[in-house]
């Protein structure tokens, strides 16, 4: 059966898909408001450190775990524990799958909001509406259900076509398109009168912010979120890897290009906010309230609003595809269901669960907190323990080095087994204490 498993066409297709998976709203939405809220340029110091040391280590682990088992999380966990004579691996593997499925459920609602805002930009509505009251009236209303459904239909249309014919094909166009649009928007943002203050905010560190533990904690959480670590999403992409693919190189490329996209998004949004005296520390409303207001008053805002929200659609849908692939693969694997039927089932169930979240933002928030604070970090911890401790860190390192142009030494085993696993546990604990990181 392993020989019949779908595979990526090659390294480029795999990396583009992984960049698309990681470069979701975490890069385009969360990163700009977090860097705006937690110290500007100073935030980049711990963020880059955590991303390229711990994030890359976690990516290597998930890629290699998936490739070693040629399965998603449930069967991968099951196989590892079966070697130990234990029968509860599949039950543990359900946890990261549930976490990613939960993210998929509420994330597609946000994707629906993005589609709505893209439509608003197309019809030139930003010049006629007040973004704050409008968003408050749209999100949490029955009107959002249609856009939620549309986002799910678009995502399903890609996933249903398979690994190379759907996921890889879509990212081959969306990822270059995303970068091109961000570069166009960057040129406009940096030439706005007053944008220099925003550039200074992003490039001149306030070193005192590094004395605030919250800056480090939030940077750590952002680093894990940026590269999509949760014990299932990148693992399932790794399960489609061929044996000779270079995992360390792929992990570094994924982290690098996702970070570049995050920085581009920040340099598009923050200087624009400064240019029009908007609050760069607006937090989550930055995307749906602050930025639409910028396009409302910006010369040429109609065109740049369309381009911006098209870029956000590319980022959101490419990430949603990765999220949907996790439960789809699990159903295909465990119930021997066709990809088409599994895709329909996942879409239908998630959409029905999501309807109450469409109608009640308070419920939406509680559901999102349950998933992102407890289940997803627990999945990352479990995957780390299962692969680096139960499967064995030496076997894990051998799998990572298979096909690598530069083999990783024993030092990597210590980093993965002790430091990465400890940090994953720390994120879980701190998230519970603080209500999210």
Tab-separated table of C-alpha atoms in Angstrom:
chain	number	residue	atom	x	y	z
A	1	UNK	CA	0.000	0.000	0.000
A	2	UNK	CA	2.903	2.385	0.724
A	3	UNK	CA	3.910	2.323	-2.940
A	4	UNK	CA	0.468	3.597	-3.918
A	5	UNK	CA	0.599	6.584	-1.610
A	6	UNK	CA	0.528	9.958	-3.326
A	7	UNK	CA	3.803	11.884	-3.490
A	8	UNK	CA	5.011	15.363	-4.331
A	9	UNK	CA	6.441	15.821	-7.816
A	10	UNK	CA	9.692	17.105	-6.326
A	11	UNK	CA	11.377	19.382	-3.800
A	12	UNK	CA	10.081	22.637	-5.291
A	13	UNK	CA	6.456	21.526	-5.215
A	14	UNK	CA	6.829	20.296	-1.638
A	15	UNK	CA	8.472	23.516	-0.429
A	16	UNK	CA	5.852	25.698	-2.125
A	17	UNK	CA	3.097	23.644	-0.475
A	18	UNK	CA	4.797	23.915	2.924
A	19	UNK	CA	5.301	27.662	2.516
A	20	UNK	CA	1.629	27.913	1.625
A	21	UNK	CA	0.690	25.870	4.682
A	22	UNK	CA	2.804	27.978	7.025
A	23	UNK	CA	2.155	31.313	5.333
A	24	UNK	CA	-1.465	31.677	6.301
A	25	UNK	CA	-3.146	34.363	8.327
A	26	UNK	CA	-0.401	33.830	10.892
A	27	UNK	CA	1.974	35.632	8.533
A	28	UNK	CA	-0.367	38.146	6.925
A	29	UNK	CA	-2.621	38.918	9.879
A	30	UNK	CA	-1.103	37.806	13.177
A	31	UNK	CA	2.544	38.720	12.588
A	32	UNK	CA	1.958	42.415	11.742
A	33	UNK	CA	-0.230	43.049	14.762
A	34	UNK	CA	2.055	41.110	17.075
A	35	UNK	CA	5.150	42.977	15.969
A	36	UNK	CA	3.096	46.148	16.347
A	37	UNK	CA	1.961	45.220	19.843
A	38	UNK	CA	5.138	43.708	21.278
A	39	UNK	CA	8.012	46.013	20.592
A	40	UNK	CA	8.407	46.527	16.866
A	41	UNK	CA	11.946	45.719	15.740
A	42	UNK	CA	12.853	44.316	19.162
A	43	UNK	CA	10.265	41.569	18.648
A	44	UNK	CA	12.254	40.317	15.651
A	45	UNK	CA	15.255	39.341	17.767
A	46	UNK	CA	13.601	36.517	19.737
A	47	UNK	CA	11.250	35.712	16.853
A	48	UNK	CA	14.048	35.014	14.378
A	49	UNK	CA	16.025	33.096	16.992
A	50	UNK	CA	13.085	30.853	17.866
A	51	UNK	CA	11.985	30.383	14.248
A	52	UNK	CA	15.346	29.306	12.835
A	53	UNK	CA	16.481	27.228	15.814
A	54	UNK	CA	13.352	25.699	17.286
A	55	UNK	CA	10.855	26.151	14.449
A	56	UNK	CA	13.170	24.579	11.874
A	57	UNK	CA	13.953	21.728	14.280
A	58	UNK	CA	10.244	21.049	14.730
A	59	UNK	CA	9.656	21.161	10.980
A	60	UNK	CA	12.421	18.638	10.382
A	61	UNK	CA	10.882	16.394	13.013
A	62	UNK	CA	7.354	16.519	11.587
A	63	UNK	CA	8.547	16.076	7.998
A	64	UNK	CA	10.739	13.129	8.944
A	65	UNK	CA	8.122	11.523	11.199
A	66	UNK	CA	5.570	11.594	8.398
A	67	UNK	CA	8.024	10.262	5.807
A	68	UNK	CA	9.273	7.497	8.084
A	69	UNK	CA	5.751	6.110	8.555
A	70	UNK	CA	4.173	7.117	5.219
A	71	UNK	CA	1.072	7.951	7.248
A	72	UNK	CA	-0.680	10.836	8.946
A	73	UNK	CA	-0.555	11.339	12.718
A	74	UNK	CA	-3.015	8.644	13.818
A	75	UNK	CA	-1.394	5.725	11.992
A	76	UNK	CA	2.117	7.143	12.514
A	77	UNK	CA	1.604	7.199	16.290
A	78	UNK	CA	0.007	3.750	16.114
A	79	UNK	CA	2.973	2.272	14.243
A	80	UNK	CA	5.547	3.672	16.677
A	81	UNK	CA	3.723	2.447	19.777
A	82	UNK	CA	3.026	-0.937	18.189
A	83	UNK	CA	6.795	-1.425	17.975
A	84	UNK	CA	6.844	-1.000	21.743
A	85	UNK	CA	4.061	-3.538	22.213
A	86	UNK	CA	1.577	-0.837	23.210
A	87	UNK	CA	-1.838	-0.413	21.658
A	88	UNK	CA	-2.832	3.168	22.470
A	89	UNK	CA	-0.828	4.977	19.790
A	90	UNK	CA	-3.810	5.619	17.527
A	91	UNK	CA	-5.784	7.135	20.407
A	92	UNK	CA	-2.940	9.563	21.118
A	93	UNK	CA	-2.605	10.344	17.427
A	94	UNK	CA	-6.204	11.511	17.340
A	95	UNK	CA	-5.270	14.500	19.544
A	96	UNK	CA	-3.115	16.411	17.011
A	97	UNK	CA	-5.588	15.527	14.248
A	98	UNK	CA	-8.456	16.923	16.337
A	99	UNK	CA	-6.411	20.053	17.022
A	100	UNK	CA	-5.756	20.763	13.350
A	101	UNK	CA	-9.343	19.869	12.428
A	102	UNK	CA	-10.554	22.319	15.047
A	103	UNK	CA	-8.353	25.049	13.588
A	104	UNK	CA	-9.691	24.207	10.136
A	105	UNK	CA	-13.257	24.540	11.440
A	106	UNK	CA	-12.906	28.110	12.721
A	107	UNK	CA	-10.162	29.192	10.310
A	108	UNK	CA	-12.456	28.748	7.313
A	109	UNK	CA	-14.871	31.199	8.920
A	110	UNK	CA	-12.091	33.795	8.936
A	111	UNK	CA	-11.283	32.843	5.339
A	112	UNK	CA	-14.910	33.648	4.567
A	113	UNK	CA	-14.446	37.093	6.101
A	114	UNK	CA	-11.431	37.585	3.819
A	115	UNK	CA	-13.467	36.624	0.755
A	116	UNK	CA	-16.152	39.102	1.781
A	117	UNK	CA	-13.579	41.875	2.165
A	118	UNK	CA	-12.097	41.034	-1.211
A	119	UNK	CA	-15.589	41.424	-2.675
A	120	UNK	CA	-15.995	44.744	-0.846
A	121	UNK	CA	-12.724	45.930	-2.333
A	122	UNK	CA	-13.870	44.904	-5.832
A	123	UNK	CA	-17.076	46.934	-5.601
A	124	UNK	CA	-15.269	49.910	-4.057
A	125	UNK	CA	-17.199	49.694	-0.801
A	126	UNK	CA	-14.367	50.876	1.452
A	127	UNK	CA	-15.021	54.445	0.327
A	128	UNK	CA	-18.629	54.225	1.550
A	129	UNK	CA	-18.478	52.270	4.804
A	130	UNK	CA	-17.027	52.795	8.255
A	131	UNK	CA	-14.840	49.655	8.669
A	132	UNK	CA	-15.286	49.393	12.454
A	133	UNK	CA	-19.090	49.259	12.681
A	134	UNK	CA	-19.284	47.309	9.419
A	135	UNK	CA	-17.095	44.470	10.671
A	136	UNK	CA	-18.991	44.396	13.952
A	137	UNK	CA	-22.234	43.971	12.042
A	138	UNK	CA	-20.939	41.379	9.587
A	139	UNK	CA	-18.883	39.002	11.726
A	140	UNK	CA	-21.185	36.979	13.939
A	141	UNK	CA	-24.164	37.435	11.628
A	142	UNK	CA	-26.044	35.096	9.285
A	143	UNK	CA	-24.557	36.954	6.325
A	144	UNK	CA	-21.152	35.419	7.077
A	145	UNK	CA	-22.455	31.864	6.513
A	146	UNK	CA	-22.454	32.196	2.726
A	147	UNK	CA	-18.849	33.428	2.673
A	148	UNK	CA	-17.848	30.671	5.085
A	149	UNK	CA	-19.405	28.125	2.711
A	150	UNK	CA	-17.634	29.668	-0.283
A	151	UNK	CA	-14.253	29.443	1.476
A	152	UNK	CA	-14.879	25.794	2.283
A	153	UNK	CA	-15.935	25.018	-1.286
A	154	UNK	CA	-12.766	26.601	-2.696
A	155	UNK	CA	-10.587	24.685	-0.263
A	156	UNK	CA	-12.349	21.395	-0.975
A	157	UNK	CA	-12.007	21.913	-4.730
A	158	UNK	CA	-8.222	21.968	-4.298
A	159	UNK	CA	-7.907	19.126	-1.766
A	160	UNK	CA	-10.165	16.830	-3.757
A	161	UNK	CA	-7.695	16.963	-6.677
A	162	UNK	CA	-4.994	15.317	-4.583
A	163	UNK	CA	-1.424	16.036	-3.558
A	164	UNK	CA	0.281	16.862	-6.861
A	165	UNK	CA	-2.798	17.669	-8.955
A	166	UNK	CA	-4.481	19.891	-6.374
A	167	UNK	CA	-2.396	21.035	-3.397
A	168	UNK	CA	0.909	21.335	-5.250
A	169	UNK	CA	-0.682	22.777	-8.377
A	170	UNK	CA	-2.569	25.485	-6.461
A	171	UNK	CA	0.460	26.564	-4.448
A	172	UNK	CA	2.588	26.722	-7.593
A	173	UNK	CA	0.461	29.707	-8.649
A	174	UNK	CA	-0.683	31.172	-5.339
A	175	UNK	CA	2.727	31.483	-3.665
A	176	UNK	CA	4.523	33.402	-6.453
A	177	UNK	CA	1.374	35.485	-6.887
A	178	UNK	CA	1.341	36.295	-3.183
A	179	UNK	CA	4.940	37.507	-3.183
A	180	UNK	CA	4.464	39.585	-6.321
A	181	UNK	CA	1.410	41.325	-4.840
A	182	UNK	CA	3.173	41.957	-1.514
A	183	UNK	CA	6.109	43.555	-3.341
A	184	UNK	CA	3.747	45.843	-5.272
A	185	UNK	CA	1.982	46.808	-2.053
A	186	UNK	CA	5.331	47.310	-0.338
A	187	UNK	CA	6.394	49.847	-2.961
A	188	UNK	CA	3.148	51.779	-2.405
A	189	UNK	CA	3.282	51.586	1.371
A	190	UNK	CA	6.859	52.846	1.644
A	191	UNK	CA	6.161	55.850	-0.594
A	192	UNK	CA	3.246	57.136	1.495
A	193	UNK	CA	3.878	60.434	3.321
A	194	UNK	CA	4.586	59.591	6.946
A	195	UNK	CA	5.441	55.951	6.263
A	196	UNK	CA	9.036	56.536	7.402
A	197	UNK	CA	7.872	56.494	11.028
A	198	UNK	CA	6.490	53.008	10.494
A	199	UNK	CA	9.723	51.850	8.861
A	200	UNK	CA	11.649	53.207	11.830
A	201	UNK	CA	9.310	51.368	14.199
A	202	UNK	CA	10.084	48.115	12.372
A	203	UNK	CA	13.830	48.603	11.978
A	204	UNK	CA	15.106	50.501	15.024
A	205	UNK	CA	14.790	48.285	18.102
A	206	UNK	CA	13.701	49.543	21.472
A	207	UNK	CA	16.076	47.257	23.358
A	208	UNK	CA	14.192	47.783	26.618
A	209	UNK	CA	11.412	45.606	25.169
A	210	UNK	CA	13.760	42.618	25.400
A	211	UNK	CA	13.610	43.015	29.156
A	212	UNK	CA	9.897	42.252	29.014
A	213	UNK	CA	9.314	38.509	29.286
A	214	UNK	CA	6.036	38.908	27.380
A	215	UNK	CA	7.962	39.911	24.240
A	216	UNK	CA	9.875	36.622	24.385
A	217	UNK	CA	6.838	34.502	25.147
A	218	UNK	CA	4.802	36.008	22.306
A	219	UNK	CA	7.727	35.691	19.908
A	220	UNK	CA	8.062	32.029	20.854
A	221	UNK	CA	4.381	31.368	20.275
A	222	UNK	CA	4.495	33.240	16.958
A	223	UNK	CA	7.516	31.212	15.823
A	224	UNK	CA	5.698	27.921	16.411
A	225	UNK	CA	2.510	29.253	14.811
A	226	UNK	CA	4.366	30.691	11.815
A	227	UNK	CA	5.778	27.321	10.730
A	228	UNK	CA	2.526	25.506	11.541
A	229	UNK	CA	3.763	23.131	14.240
A	230	UNK	CA	0.999	21.102	15.831
A	231	UNK	CA	1.909	17.454	15.379
A	232	UNK	CA	-0.239	16.755	12.316
A	233	UNK	CA	-0.281	19.425	9.577
A	234	UNK	CA	3.367	19.319	8.500
A	235	UNK	CA	3.557	15.647	9.430
A	236	UNK	CA	0.963	14.740	6.814
A	237	UNK	CA	2.798	16.766	4.156
A	238	UNK	CA	5.988	14.940	5.145
A	239	UNK	CA	4.216	11.616	4.672
A	240	UNK	CA	4.012	12.326	0.928
A	241	UNK	CA	7.780	12.905	0.640
A	242	UNK	CA	10.001	10.671	-1.437
A	243	UNK	CA	12.902	8.972	0.329
A	244	UNK	CA	15.606	11.084	-1.326
A	245	UNK	CA	14.170	14.515	-0.523
A	246	UNK	CA	16.394	16.830	1.558
A	247	UNK	CA	14.418	17.459	4.762
A	248	UNK	CA	16.814	19.934	6.474
A	249	UNK	CA	16.975	22.073	3.338
A	250	UNK	CA	13.193	21.942	2.914
A	251	UNK	CA	12.629	22.977	6.535
A	252	UNK	CA	15.023	25.930	6.267
A	253	UNK	CA	13.467	27.081	2.991
A	254	UNK	CA	9.980	26.857	4.503
A	255	UNK	CA	10.960	28.940	7.546
A	256	UNK	CA	12.930	31.449	5.460
A	257	UNK	CA	10.259	32.219	2.879
A	258	UNK	CA	7.484	32.253	5.465
A	259	UNK	CA	9.495	34.764	7.499
A	260	UNK	CA	10.077	36.890	4.382
A	261	UNK	CA	6.326	36.917	3.720
A	262	UNK	CA	5.648	37.885	7.336
A	263	UNK	CA	8.114	40.760	7.135
A	264	UNK	CA	6.697	41.942	3.813
A	265	UNK	CA	3.196	41.919	5.320
A	266	UNK	CA	4.456	43.923	8.301
A	267	UNK	CA	6.189	46.470	6.049
A	268	UNK	CA	2.988	46.820	4.040
A	269	UNK	CA	0.602	47.283	6.968
A	270	UNK	CA	2.567	49.065	9.726
A	271	UNK	CA	3.983	51.975	7.641
A	272	UNK	CA	0.525	52.402	6.083
A	273	UNK	CA	-0.996	52.619	9.547
A	274	UNK	CA	1.574	55.226	10.599
A	275	UNK	CA	1.023	57.208	7.393
A	276	UNK	CA	-2.656	57.700	8.217
A	277	UNK	CA	-2.275	58.048	11.993
A	278	UNK	CA	-3.796	54.647	12.694
A	279	UNK	CA	-2.779	52.523	15.665
A	280	UNK	CA	-0.088	49.941	14.738
A	281	UNK	CA	-0.878	48.224	18.026
A	282	UNK	CA	-4.525	47.718	17.116
A	283	UNK	CA	-4.194	43.971	17.602
A	284	UNK	CA	-6.460	41.537	15.737
A	285	UNK	CA	-8.674	44.326	14.279
A	286	UNK	CA	-5.662	45.539	12.247
A	287	UNK	CA	-6.671	43.477	9.208
A	288	UNK	CA	-10.433	44.046	9.205
A	289	UNK	CA	-10.727	47.588	10.568
A	290	UNK	CA	-7.431	49.496	10.435
A	291	UNK	CA	-6.261	48.429	6.967
A	292	UNK	CA	-9.656	48.926	5.243
A	293	UNK	CA	-9.693	52.433	6.710
A	294	UNK	CA	-6.228	53.022	5.234
A	295	UNK	CA	-7.483	51.990	1.787
A	296	UNK	CA	-10.488	54.241	2.278
A	297	UNK	CA	-8.309	57.331	2.574
A	298	UNK	CA	-5.248	56.267	0.547
A	299	UNK	CA	-4.809	57.645	-3.000
A	300	UNK	CA	-5.354	54.666	-5.299
A	301	UNK	CA	-6.850	52.766	-2.393
A	302	UNK	CA	-9.346	50.961	-4.633
A	303	UNK	CA	-6.641	49.127	-6.615
A	304	UNK	CA	-4.371	48.521	-3.644
A	305	UNK	CA	-7.268	47.250	-1.542
A	306	UNK	CA	-8.083	44.664	-4.214
A	307	UNK	CA	-4.448	43.558	-4.421
A	308	UNK	CA	-4.080	43.371	-0.647
A	309	UNK	CA	-7.099	41.195	-0.020
A	310	UNK	CA	-6.260	39.002	-3.016
A	311	UNK	CA	-2.872	38.385	-1.384
A	312	UNK	CA	-4.592	37.549	1.896
A	313	UNK	CA	-6.887	35.104	0.060
A	314	UNK	CA	-3.858	33.315	-1.393
A	315	UNK	CA	-2.291	33.064	2.054
A	316	UNK	CA	-5.502	31.983	3.769
A	317	UNK	CA	-6.594	29.336	1.258
A	318	UNK	CA	-3.131	27.795	0.894
A	319	UNK	CA	-3.026	27.329	4.656
A	320	UNK	CA	-6.627	26.083	4.776
A	321	UNK	CA	-5.736	23.400	2.222
A	322	UNK	CA	-3.060	22.055	4.566
A	323	UNK	CA	-5.475	22.087	7.509
A	324	UNK	CA	-8.142	20.221	5.543
A	325	UNK	CA	-5.689	17.617	4.300
A	326	UNK	CA	-5.116	16.395	7.876
A	327	UNK	CA	-8.639	15.074	8.618
A	328	UNK	CA	-9.100	14.096	4.956
A	329	UNK	CA	-5.998	11.892	5.008
A	330	UNK	CA	-7.006	10.443	8.374
A	331	UNK	CA	-10.427	9.376	7.069
A	332	UNK	CA	-8.932	8.007	3.854
A	333	UNK	CA	-6.375	6.012	5.825
A	334	UNK	CA	-8.531	4.702	8.652
A	335	UNK	CA	-11.753	4.029	6.733
A	336	UNK	CA	-10.297	3.303	3.269
A	337	UNK	CA	-12.527	6.007	1.829
A	338	UNK	CA	-11.822	7.705	-1.489
A	339	UNK	CA	-10.279	11.186	-1.420
A	340	UNK	CA	-13.418	12.642	-2.988
A	341	UNK	CA	-15.782	11.146	-0.408
A	342	UNK	CA	-13.468	11.956	2.495
A	343	UNK	CA	-13.182	15.572	1.303
A	344	UNK	CA	-16.955	15.925	1.085
A	345	UNK	CA	-17.400	14.417	4.549
A	346	UNK	CA	-14.804	16.662	6.191
A	347	UNK	CA	-16.252	19.757	4.520
A	348	UNK	CA	-19.835	18.932	5.461
A	349	UNK	CA	-19.107	18.151	9.119
A	350	UNK	CA	-16.813	21.148	9.639
A	351	UNK	CA	-19.295	23.479	7.965
A	352	UNK	CA	-22.176	22.286	10.157
A	353	UNK	CA	-20.072	22.633	13.303
A	354	UNK	CA	-18.988	26.071	12.144
A	355	UNK	CA	-22.472	27.526	11.589
A	356	UNK	CA	-23.060	28.276	15.307
A	357	UNK	CA	-19.611	29.925	15.348
A	358	UNK	CA	-20.667	32.047	12.370
A	359	UNK	CA	-23.591	33.356	14.369
A	360	UNK	CA	-21.938	33.925	17.730
A	361	UNK	CA	-18.506	35.543	18.024
A	362	UNK	CA	-18.360	34.764	21.734
A	363	UNK	CA	-18.788	31.068	20.956
A	364	UNK	CA	-16.289	31.441	18.099
A	365	UNK	CA	-13.724	32.847	20.526
A	366	UNK	CA	-14.246	30.118	23.105
A	367	UNK	CA	-13.954	27.396	20.469
A	368	UNK	CA	-10.802	28.953	18.986
A	369	UNK	CA	-9.253	29.289	22.448
A	370	UNK	CA	-10.008	25.657	23.307
A	371	UNK	CA	-8.341	24.484	20.121
A	372	UNK	CA	-5.336	26.818	19.992
A	373	UNK	CA	-4.517	27.007	23.696
A	374	UNK	CA	-5.004	23.368	24.667
A	375	UNK	CA	-5.346	20.882	21.802
A	376	UNK	CA	-2.868	22.141	19.160
A	377	UNK	CA	0.035	22.722	21.595
A	378	UNK	CA	-0.712	19.327	23.178
A	379	UNK	CA	-0.459	17.795	19.702
A	380	UNK	CA	2.945	19.418	19.153
A	381	UNK	CA	4.158	18.071	22.494
A	382	UNK	CA	2.888	14.570	21.749
A	383	UNK	CA	4.480	14.463	18.294
A	384	UNK	CA	7.789	15.575	19.762
A	385	UNK	CA	7.698	12.952	22.513
A	386	UNK	CA	6.583	10.153	20.205
A	387	UNK	CA	9.169	10.838	17.494
A	388	UNK	CA	12.169	11.976	19.520
A	389	UNK	CA	11.659	9.815	22.623
A	390	UNK	CA	9.534	6.769	21.800
A	391	UNK	CA	10.661	6.243	18.187
A	392	UNK	CA	14.139	7.325	19.321
A	393	UNK	CA	16.136	10.439	18.578
A	394	UNK	CA	18.942	8.554	16.812
A	395	UNK	CA	16.474	6.894	14.459
A	396	UNK	CA	14.802	10.293	14.036
A	397	UNK	CA	18.118	11.928	13.135
A	398	UNK	CA	18.864	9.143	10.663
A	399	UNK	CA	15.493	9.781	8.994
A	400	UNK	CA	16.153	13.528	8.858
A	401	UNK	CA	19.583	12.887	7.318
A	402	UNK	CA	18.220	10.521	4.672
A	403	UNK	CA	18.611	12.447	1.421
A	404	UNK	CA	20.183	15.472	3.159
A	405	UNK	CA	23.059	17.183	1.351
A	406	UNK	CA	24.562	18.116	4.740
A	407	UNK	CA	24.035	15.541	7.487
A	408	UNK	CA	23.137	16.771	10.968
A	409	UNK	CA	25.399	15.642	13.792
A	410	UNK	CA	24.574	14.301	17.269
A	411	UNK	CA	24.116	17.884	18.484
A	412	UNK	CA	20.827	18.002	16.609
A	413	UNK	CA	19.557	15.039	18.598
A	414	UNK	CA	20.127	16.903	21.876
A	415	UNK	CA	18.456	20.014	20.465
A	416	UNK	CA	15.410	18.045	19.287
A	417	UNK	CA	14.999	15.644	22.198
A	418	UNK	CA	15.642	17.935	25.122
A	419	UNK	CA	15.397	21.595	24.140
A	420	UNK	CA	12.645	21.459	21.508
A	421	UNK	CA	10.468	19.086	23.542
A	422	UNK	CA	10.928	21.187	26.688
A	423	UNK	CA	10.017	24.374	24.836
A	424	UNK	CA	6.927	22.708	23.328
A	425	UNK	CA	5.809	21.788	26.858
A	426	UNK	CA	6.580	25.343	28.006
A	427	UNK	CA	4.354	26.789	25.273
A	428	UNK	CA	1.513	24.489	26.291
A	429	UNK	CA	1.836	25.440	29.971
A	430	UNK	CA	2.254	29.168	29.326
A	431	UNK	CA	-0.680	29.169	26.959
A	432	UNK	CA	-2.887	27.648	29.634
A	433	UNK	CA	-1.617	30.108	32.268
A	434	UNK	CA	-1.837	33.200	30.071
A	435	UNK	CA	-4.833	32.228	27.989
A	436	UNK	CA	-2.783	31.836	24.828
A	437	UNK	CA	0.619	32.788	23.425
